[in-house]
mmCIF file of C-alpha atoms in Angstrom:
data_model
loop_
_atom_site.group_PDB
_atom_site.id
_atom_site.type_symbol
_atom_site.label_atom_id
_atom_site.label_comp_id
_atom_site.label_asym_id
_atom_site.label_seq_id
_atom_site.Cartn_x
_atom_site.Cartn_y
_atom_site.Cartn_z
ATOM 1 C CA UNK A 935 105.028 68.664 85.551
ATOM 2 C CA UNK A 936 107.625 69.001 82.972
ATOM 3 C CA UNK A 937 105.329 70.705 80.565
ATOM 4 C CA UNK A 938 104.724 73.224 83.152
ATOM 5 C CA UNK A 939 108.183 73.939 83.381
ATOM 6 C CA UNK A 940 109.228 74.060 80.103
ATOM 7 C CA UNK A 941 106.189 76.407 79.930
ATOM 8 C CA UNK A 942 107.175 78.205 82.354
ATOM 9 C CA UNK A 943 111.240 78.414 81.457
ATOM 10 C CA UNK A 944 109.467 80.167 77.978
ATOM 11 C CA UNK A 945 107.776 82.929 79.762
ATOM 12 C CA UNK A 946 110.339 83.685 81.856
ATOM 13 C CA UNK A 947 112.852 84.243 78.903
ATOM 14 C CA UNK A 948 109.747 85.491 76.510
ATOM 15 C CA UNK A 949 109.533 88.186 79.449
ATOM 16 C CA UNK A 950 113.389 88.927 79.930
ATOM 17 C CA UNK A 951 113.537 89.568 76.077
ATOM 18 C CA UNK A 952 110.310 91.785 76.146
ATOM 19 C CA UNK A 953 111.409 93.464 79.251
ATOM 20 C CA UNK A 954 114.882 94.711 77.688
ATOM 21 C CA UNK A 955 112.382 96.346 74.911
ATOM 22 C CA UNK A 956 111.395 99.048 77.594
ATOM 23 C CA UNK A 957 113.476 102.258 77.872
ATOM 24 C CA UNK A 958 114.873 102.507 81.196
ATOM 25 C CA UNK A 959 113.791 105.893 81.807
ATOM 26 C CA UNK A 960 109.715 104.468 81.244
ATOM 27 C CA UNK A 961 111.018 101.893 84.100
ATOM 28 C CA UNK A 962 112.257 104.529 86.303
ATOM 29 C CA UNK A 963 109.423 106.359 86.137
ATOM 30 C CA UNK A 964 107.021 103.854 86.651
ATOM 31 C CA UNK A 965 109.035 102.752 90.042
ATOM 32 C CA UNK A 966 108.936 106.469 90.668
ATOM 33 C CA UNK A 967 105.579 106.627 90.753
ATOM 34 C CA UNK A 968 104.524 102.992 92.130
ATOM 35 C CA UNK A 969 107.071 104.421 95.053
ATOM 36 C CA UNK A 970 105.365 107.650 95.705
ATOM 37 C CA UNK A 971 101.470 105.921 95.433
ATOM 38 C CA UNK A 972 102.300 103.149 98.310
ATOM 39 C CA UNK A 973 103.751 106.047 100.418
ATOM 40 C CA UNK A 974 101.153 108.380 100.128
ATOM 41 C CA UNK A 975 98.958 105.587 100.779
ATOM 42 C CA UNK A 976 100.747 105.132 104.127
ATOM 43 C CA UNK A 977 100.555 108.247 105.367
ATOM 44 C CA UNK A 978 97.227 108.517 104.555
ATOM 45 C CA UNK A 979 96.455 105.486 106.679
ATOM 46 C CA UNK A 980 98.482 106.542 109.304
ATOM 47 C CA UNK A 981 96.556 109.656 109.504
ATOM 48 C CA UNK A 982 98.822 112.023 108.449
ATOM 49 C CA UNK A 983 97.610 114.569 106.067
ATOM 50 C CA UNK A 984 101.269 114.868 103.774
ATOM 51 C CA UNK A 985 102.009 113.664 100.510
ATOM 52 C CA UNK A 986 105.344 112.975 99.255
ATOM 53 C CA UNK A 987 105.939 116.275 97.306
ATOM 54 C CA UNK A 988 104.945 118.118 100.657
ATOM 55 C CA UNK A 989 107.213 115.978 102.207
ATOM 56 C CA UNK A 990 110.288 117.150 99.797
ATOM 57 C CA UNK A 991 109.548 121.044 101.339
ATOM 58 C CA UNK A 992 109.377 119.581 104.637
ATOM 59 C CA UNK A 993 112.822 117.554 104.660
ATOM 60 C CA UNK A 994 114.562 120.952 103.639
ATOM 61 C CA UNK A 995 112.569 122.728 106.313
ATOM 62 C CA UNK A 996 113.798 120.442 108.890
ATOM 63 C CA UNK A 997 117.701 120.615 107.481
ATOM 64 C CA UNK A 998 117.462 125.155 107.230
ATOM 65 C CA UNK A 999 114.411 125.868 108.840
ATOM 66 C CA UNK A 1000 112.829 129.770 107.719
ATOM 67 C CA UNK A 1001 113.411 129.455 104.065
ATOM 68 C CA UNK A 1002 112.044 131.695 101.285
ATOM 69 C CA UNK A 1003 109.914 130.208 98.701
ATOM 70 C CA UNK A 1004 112.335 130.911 95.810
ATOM 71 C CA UNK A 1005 114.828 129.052 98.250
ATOM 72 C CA UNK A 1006 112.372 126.249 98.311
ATOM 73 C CA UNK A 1007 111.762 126.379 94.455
ATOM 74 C CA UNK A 1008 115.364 126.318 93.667
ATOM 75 C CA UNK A 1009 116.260 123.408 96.584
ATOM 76 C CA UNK A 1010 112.843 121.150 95.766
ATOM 77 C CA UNK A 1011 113.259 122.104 91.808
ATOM 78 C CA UNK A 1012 109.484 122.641 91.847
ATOM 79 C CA UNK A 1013 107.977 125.571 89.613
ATOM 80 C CA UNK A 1014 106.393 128.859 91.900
ATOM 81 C CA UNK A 1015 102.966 128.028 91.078
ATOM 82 C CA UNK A 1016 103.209 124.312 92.012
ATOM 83 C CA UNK A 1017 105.893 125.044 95.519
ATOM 84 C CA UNK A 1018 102.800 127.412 96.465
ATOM 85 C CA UNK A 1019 100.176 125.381 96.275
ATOM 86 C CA UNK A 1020 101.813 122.973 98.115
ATOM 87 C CA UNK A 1021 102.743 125.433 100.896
ATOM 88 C CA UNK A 1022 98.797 126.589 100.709
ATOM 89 C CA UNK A 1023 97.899 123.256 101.366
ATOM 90 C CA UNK A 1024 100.612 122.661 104.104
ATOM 91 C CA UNK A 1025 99.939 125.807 105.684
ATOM 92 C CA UNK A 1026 95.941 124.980 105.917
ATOM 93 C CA UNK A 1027 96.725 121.364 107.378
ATOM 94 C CA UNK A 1028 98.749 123.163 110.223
ATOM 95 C CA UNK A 1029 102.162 121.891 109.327
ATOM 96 C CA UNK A 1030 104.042 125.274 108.253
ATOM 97 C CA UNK A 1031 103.475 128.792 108.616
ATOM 98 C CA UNK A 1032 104.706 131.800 107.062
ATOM 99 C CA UNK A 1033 106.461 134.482 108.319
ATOM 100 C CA UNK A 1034 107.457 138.003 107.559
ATOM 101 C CA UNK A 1035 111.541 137.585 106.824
ATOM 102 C CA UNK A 1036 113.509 140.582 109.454
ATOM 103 C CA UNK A 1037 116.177 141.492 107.025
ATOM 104 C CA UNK A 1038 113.086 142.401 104.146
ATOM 105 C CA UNK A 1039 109.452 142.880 104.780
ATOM 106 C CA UNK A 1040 108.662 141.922 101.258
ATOM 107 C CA UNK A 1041 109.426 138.507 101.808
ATOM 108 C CA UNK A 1042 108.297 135.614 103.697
ATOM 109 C CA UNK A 1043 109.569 133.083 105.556
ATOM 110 C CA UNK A 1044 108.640 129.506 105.367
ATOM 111 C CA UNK A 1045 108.929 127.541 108.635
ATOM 112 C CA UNK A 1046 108.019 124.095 110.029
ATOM 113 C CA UNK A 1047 105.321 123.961 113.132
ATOM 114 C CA UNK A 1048 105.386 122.115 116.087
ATOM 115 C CA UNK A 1049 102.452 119.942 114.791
ATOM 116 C CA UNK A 1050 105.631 118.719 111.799
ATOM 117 C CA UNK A 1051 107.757 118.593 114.188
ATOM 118 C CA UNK A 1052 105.773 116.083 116.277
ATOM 119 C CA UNK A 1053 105.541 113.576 113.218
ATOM 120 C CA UNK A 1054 109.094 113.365 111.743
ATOM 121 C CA UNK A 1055 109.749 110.609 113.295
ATOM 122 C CA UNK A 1056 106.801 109.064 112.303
ATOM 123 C CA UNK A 1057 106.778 109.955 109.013
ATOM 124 C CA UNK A 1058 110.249 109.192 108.615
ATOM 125 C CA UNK A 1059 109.075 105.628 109.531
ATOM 126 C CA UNK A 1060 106.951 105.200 107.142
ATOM 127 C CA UNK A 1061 109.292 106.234 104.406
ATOM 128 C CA UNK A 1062 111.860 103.407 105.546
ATOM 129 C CA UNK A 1063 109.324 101.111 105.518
ATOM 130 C CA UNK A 1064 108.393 101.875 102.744
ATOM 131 C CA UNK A 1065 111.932 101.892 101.072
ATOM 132 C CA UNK A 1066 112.355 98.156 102.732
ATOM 133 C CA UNK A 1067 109.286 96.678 101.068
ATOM 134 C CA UNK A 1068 109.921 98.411 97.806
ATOM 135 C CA UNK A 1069 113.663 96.950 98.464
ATOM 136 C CA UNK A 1070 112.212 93.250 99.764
ATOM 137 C CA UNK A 1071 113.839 90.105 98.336
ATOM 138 C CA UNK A 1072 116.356 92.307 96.533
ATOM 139 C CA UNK A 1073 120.168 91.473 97.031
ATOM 140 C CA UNK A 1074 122.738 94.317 98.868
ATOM 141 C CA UNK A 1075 124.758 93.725 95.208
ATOM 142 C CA UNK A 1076 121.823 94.342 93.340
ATOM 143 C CA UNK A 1077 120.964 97.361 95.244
ATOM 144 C CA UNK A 1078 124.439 98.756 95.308
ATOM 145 C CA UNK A 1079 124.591 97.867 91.533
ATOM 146 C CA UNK A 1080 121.199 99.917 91.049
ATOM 147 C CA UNK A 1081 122.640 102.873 92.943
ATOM 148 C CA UNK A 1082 126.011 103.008 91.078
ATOM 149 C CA UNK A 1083 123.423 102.598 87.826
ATOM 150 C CA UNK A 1084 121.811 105.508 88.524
ATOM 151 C CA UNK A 1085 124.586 107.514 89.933
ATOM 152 C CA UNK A 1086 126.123 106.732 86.246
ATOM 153 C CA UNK A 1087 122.834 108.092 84.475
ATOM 154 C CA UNK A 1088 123.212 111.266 87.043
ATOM 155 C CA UNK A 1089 126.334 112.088 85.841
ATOM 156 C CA UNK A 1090 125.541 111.069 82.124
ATOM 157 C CA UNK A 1091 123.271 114.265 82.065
ATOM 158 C CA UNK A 1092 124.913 116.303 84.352
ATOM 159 C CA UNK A 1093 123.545 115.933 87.495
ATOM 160 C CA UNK A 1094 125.232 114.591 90.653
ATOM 161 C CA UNK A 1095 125.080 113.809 94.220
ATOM 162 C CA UNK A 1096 126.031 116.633 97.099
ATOM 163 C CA UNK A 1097 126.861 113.602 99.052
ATOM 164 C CA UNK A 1098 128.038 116.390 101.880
ATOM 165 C CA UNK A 1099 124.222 117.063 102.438
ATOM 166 C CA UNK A 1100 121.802 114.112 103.719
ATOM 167 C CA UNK A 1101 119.250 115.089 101.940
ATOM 168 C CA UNK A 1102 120.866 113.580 98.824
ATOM 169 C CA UNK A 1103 119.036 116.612 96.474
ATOM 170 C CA UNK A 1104 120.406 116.863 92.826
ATOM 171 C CA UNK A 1105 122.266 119.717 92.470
ATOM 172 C CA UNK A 1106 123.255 120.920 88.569
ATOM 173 C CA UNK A 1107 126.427 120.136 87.891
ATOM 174 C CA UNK A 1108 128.093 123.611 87.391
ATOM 175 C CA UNK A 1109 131.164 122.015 85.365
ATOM 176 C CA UNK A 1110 129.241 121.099 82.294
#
């Protein structure tokens, strides 16, 4: 038994040296995209045919409904080819339509459907239970520690927080 936990007491620090090897960013990313896989997963068990970067389009849809797709771009930061693919895809699965914009005929209007409506709330389940087993076993300090962490790297390369807007999006910090 003691052998074990000597053994044990050596992988934990071999692991806490080798882990402060890895750049953050790598370990951002990685929880980025461990994040987005176990909730696309759960939508796509629940049925619902969304993905997380459709959801990004949607969450500004529901804030300012009837927004352009250069709106969208900007908001969502997503490139024109990739923001309409998405909205191809959205539109075919019945959860936004477009729309010619009143004020000019050249444009079009991006709006939500009463099919998206019908599953915020669900969806917007999912994504907090998600966000609670990602968060599981995890302290309140160490959470509010990680936020003011990554608030810091935010602001390290100019980016910060519109906190005014629940929707949390980056916006470029103008004063840099």
């Amino acid at each position: 038994m003691a052998v074990q936990l000597l053994v044990l007491q050596f992988v934990t620090e071999f692991m806490k040296y080798k882990l402060k090897e890895i750049p953050i960013s790598y370990l951002i990313y990685q929880a980025d995209r461990a994040l987005h896989h176990n909730i696309n997963l759960s939508l796509q068990k629940a049925g619902i045919p969304l993905i997380i970067e459709q959801w990004a389009i949607m969450h500004e849809l529901f804030n300012q409904n009837r927004l352009t797709q250069q709106e969208l771009a900007t908001i969502t930061r997503k490139d024109k080819t990739t923001l309409t693919r998405l909205i191809d895809t959205m539109e075919k699965n019945g959860w936004v339509q477009r729309i010619a914009d009143p004020t000019d005929r050249r444009k079009k209007l991006i709006c939500y459907t009463q099919k998206a409506e019908n599953h915020k709330t669900m969806i917007v389940d999912i994504l907090k239970n998600n966000n609670n087993r990602a968060l599981k076993n995890v302290s309140a300090s160490k959470i509010d520690e990680m936020r003011e962490t990554l608030l810091s790297i935010f602001q390290n390369l100019g980016w910060g927080f519109d906190y005014t807007n629940t929707n949390c999006r980056l916006q470029i910090n103008k004063e840099k």
